[in-house]
Amino acid sequence: MTHDPSSPSAASWLTSEPSPQTHLAVVGFPLNRSLSPARCDLAPAAVRKALTKFSVFDCDNQVDLRLINSIDLGDVAELGATPEAEVQTTVEFFRRQQTATGVRVLLGGDNGIARLGVHSFGLPLNRVGLITFAPHHGVRELAGGLNNSNSVRALIRDGLRGTNIVQIGIQPFANLPEEALFARDSGLIIETAEEVFARGIEAIVARSLTRLASADAIYISFDLSVLDRSLAPACSGARPGGLSPWMLRKAARMCGAAPKVRALDLVEIDPTRDRDDVTAQSAATFLLAFASGVAARLKAF
């Protein structure tokens, strides 16, 4: 996009100016506890920069994003020395910003952000639903400490019901047998990548949201490693045979429009591995599609 004032970019839509009513708040969480060497902490800036490449108009939804009040709250610079301190810092951050009632987007950072985001609702975890888009279950052992491979297991330990977790895009040869067994025994609802291809992303997302209809709030986690490896060079965990960006864009719009969805995260992007910013730009389109869904939600009332 050019800097023509008559053709604003999505970056200019995402302002830092407070509003009496914020519909969508974006905040960066440069958490980086990946098992593999990575610079996921650089991703929030990369996604924000990618927004300059896009407009504010969604032709599919006929939505001008300038109709909703958005704010960029910057990055949470100091999360704390321990995992529990990170949770407390996140809860207090959103309380201080008075965005507890708005929909939020968390820019990662690694997969550990999902635990912070779910806790940030301030709700009993047995009243929260979680939908992950990822090739991995995220349930590795906790004995070695929290990292990007066990955030789902940590949430189950914290009190999130396994039956309130839907995982979309799980791939073959991406998880250990012990992890698959834990996921099954914990009651996680698994929608594999093959099932997405067979049934269609819209049907899978609609079914997943319906399954979590009894939850008070739903958290969505987009691990961009769920994309096909050729389409996500910035994601070291991506595998051949993953999903396509258009699928996640459609899923993001559907999730944004769902009344009980209160947050989306975009994680596992290492800009130092990216090629022509293709992964960061995909993440930016998912943010914008989610915002378009939020706008559609608001139009329904």
Short mmCIF file of C-alpha atoms in Angstrom, two decimals, residues 47-181:
data_model
loop_
_atom_site.label_atom_id
_atom_site.label_comp_id
_atom_site.label_asym_id
_atom_site.label_seq_id
_atom_site.Cartn_x
_atom_site.Cartn_y
_atom_site.Cartn_z
CA VAL A 47 3.26 -8.34 12.06
CA ARG A 48 2.63 -4.66 12.73
CA LYS A 49 4.96 -3.75 9.85
CA ALA A 50 3.14 -6.20 7.57
CA LEU A 51 -0.13 -4.35 8.19
CA THR A 52 1.20 -1.54 5.99
CA LYS A 53 0.74 -3.84 2.98
CA PHE A 54 -3.03 -4.13 3.39
CA SER A 55 -6.11 -1.94 3.16
CA VAL A 56 -8.93 -1.58 5.70
CA PHE A 57 -11.68 -3.04 3.49
CA ASP A 58 -12.89 -6.65 3.56
CA CYS A 59 -14.68 -7.22 0.23
CA ASP A 60 -16.05 -10.59 1.37
CA ASN A 61 -17.80 -9.15 4.42
CA GLN A 62 -18.29 -5.67 2.91
CA VAL A 63 -16.70 -4.26 6.06
CA ASP A 64 -14.62 -1.11 6.47
CA LEU A 65 -12.51 -1.74 9.57
CA ARG A 66 -12.52 1.96 10.38
CA LEU A 67 -16.07 1.45 11.64
CA ILE A 68 -14.78 -0.33 14.73
CA ASN A 69 -12.66 1.24 17.43
CA SER A 70 -9.26 -0.42 17.66
CA ILE A 71 -6.19 0.33 19.71
CA ASP A 72 -2.62 -0.93 19.74
CA LEU A 73 -1.52 -1.16 23.38
CA GLY A 74 2.12 -1.81 22.48
CA ASP A 75 4.15 -4.66 23.93
CA VAL A 76 4.21 -6.05 27.44
CA ALA A 77 7.93 -5.58 27.98
CA GLU A 78 8.42 -7.22 31.40
CA LEU A 79 6.31 -10.31 31.96
CA GLY A 80 7.94 -11.46 35.20
CA ALA A 81 10.57 -13.87 36.43
CA THR A 82 8.31 -16.91 36.88
CA PRO A 83 5.37 -18.41 34.95
CA GLU A 84 2.97 -17.40 37.71
CA ALA A 85 4.34 -13.86 37.68
CA GLU A 86 3.73 -13.80 33.92
CA VAL A 87 0.09 -14.72 34.47
CA GLN A 88 -0.35 -12.03 37.12
CA THR A 89 1.36 -9.41 34.94
CA THR A 90 -0.96 -10.25 32.03
CA VAL A 91 -4.12 -10.09 34.14
CA GLU A 92 -3.06 -6.78 35.66
CA PHE A 93 -2.05 -5.36 32.28
CA PHE A 94 -5.51 -5.80 30.79
CA ARG A 95 -7.20 -4.64 33.98
CA ARG A 96 -5.08 -1.49 33.99
CA GLN A 97 -5.83 -0.81 30.34
CA GLN A 98 -9.55 -1.28 31.00
CA THR A 99 -9.94 -3.55 27.98
CA ALA A 100 -11.38 -6.48 29.92
CA THR A 101 -14.72 -6.23 28.09
CA GLY A 102 -13.27 -5.78 24.61
CA VAL A 103 -12.02 -8.39 22.18
CA ARG A 104 -8.25 -8.70 22.15
CA VAL A 105 -5.51 -9.96 19.84
CA LEU A 106 -2.23 -11.13 21.35
CA LEU A 107 0.77 -10.98 19.04
CA GLY A 108 3.37 -13.61 19.96
CA GLY A 109 5.81 -14.69 20.89
CA ASP A 110 5.63 -18.43 21.30
CA ASN A 111 2.87 -20.88 22.17
CA GLY A 112 3.21 -20.19 25.89
CA ILE A 113 1.12 -17.07 25.33
CA ALA A 114 -2.05 -19.18 25.18
CA ARG A 115 -1.78 -19.88 28.91
CA LEU A 116 -1.40 -16.18 29.66
CA GLY A 117 -4.28 -15.23 27.39
CA VAL A 118 -6.70 -17.77 28.83
CA HIS A 119 -5.90 -16.69 32.40
CA SER A 120 -6.29 -13.02 31.41
CA PHE A 121 -10.07 -13.50 31.17
CA GLY A 122 -10.19 -13.64 34.96
CA LEU A 123 -12.73 -16.47 34.78
CA PRO A 124 -12.75 -19.90 36.43
CA LEU A 125 -10.94 -22.03 33.87
CA ASN A 126 -13.71 -24.62 33.85
CA ARG A 127 -15.89 -21.93 32.23
CA VAL A 128 -13.43 -21.22 29.38
CA GLY A 129 -13.18 -22.87 25.97
CA LEU A 130 -9.99 -23.10 23.91
CA ILE A 131 -9.60 -23.71 20.17
CA THR A 132 -6.06 -24.22 18.91
CA PHE A 133 -4.98 -24.27 15.28
CA ALA A 134 -1.71 -26.18 15.42
CA PRO A 135 -0.02 -29.34 14.16
CA HIS A 136 1.01 -30.26 17.73
CA HIS A 137 -1.04 -31.08 20.83
CA GLY A 138 1.08 -28.88 23.11
CA VAL A 139 0.96 -31.43 25.93
CA ARG A 140 4.57 -32.40 26.58
CA GLU A 141 5.62 -33.13 30.16
CA LEU A 142 5.79 -30.21 32.58
CA ALA A 143 8.66 -31.56 34.66
CA GLY A 144 11.28 -29.58 32.74
CA GLY A 145 9.36 -26.30 33.09
CA LEU A 146 7.00 -24.37 30.87
CA ASN A 147 7.93 -23.88 27.23
CA ASN A 148 6.26 -23.60 23.84
CA SER A 149 5.48 -27.32 23.71
CA ASN A 150 3.35 -27.75 26.85
CA SER A 151 1.05 -24.74 27.26
CA VAL A 152 -2.09 -26.85 26.72
CA ARG A 153 -0.97 -29.38 29.32
CA ALA A 154 -0.26 -26.52 31.74
CA LEU A 155 -3.77 -25.15 31.23
CA ILE A 156 -5.28 -28.57 31.92
CA ARG A 157 -3.21 -28.72 35.12
CA ASP A 158 -4.48 -25.24 35.98
CA GLY A 159 -8.12 -26.35 35.67
CA LEU A 160 -9.13 -26.04 32.02
CA ARG A 161 -11.29 -29.01 31.08
CA GLY A 162 -9.92 -31.22 28.36
CA THR A 163 -13.43 -31.51 26.94
CA ASN A 164 -13.40 -27.72 26.52
CA ILE A 165 -10.39 -27.87 24.20
CA VAL A 166 -10.66 -28.31 20.43
CA GLN A 167 -7.50 -28.77 18.37
CA ILE A 168 -7.72 -28.12 14.63
CA GLY A 169 -5.01 -29.07 12.15
CA ILE A 170 -3.22 -31.81 14.08
CA GLN A 171 -0.83 -33.55 11.69
CA PRO A 172 0.66 -37.05 11.43
CA PHE A 173 4.26 -37.51 12.54
CA ALA A 174 4.18 -34.27 14.54
CA ASN A 175 3.44 -35.70 18.02
CA LEU A 176 4.74 -38.48 20.22
CA PRO A 177 2.47 -41.47 20.99
CA GLU A 178 2.48 -40.48 24.67
CA GLU A 179 1.24 -37.01 23.78
CA ALA A 180 -1.58 -38.37 21.62
CA LEU A 181 -2.56 -40.71 24.47
#
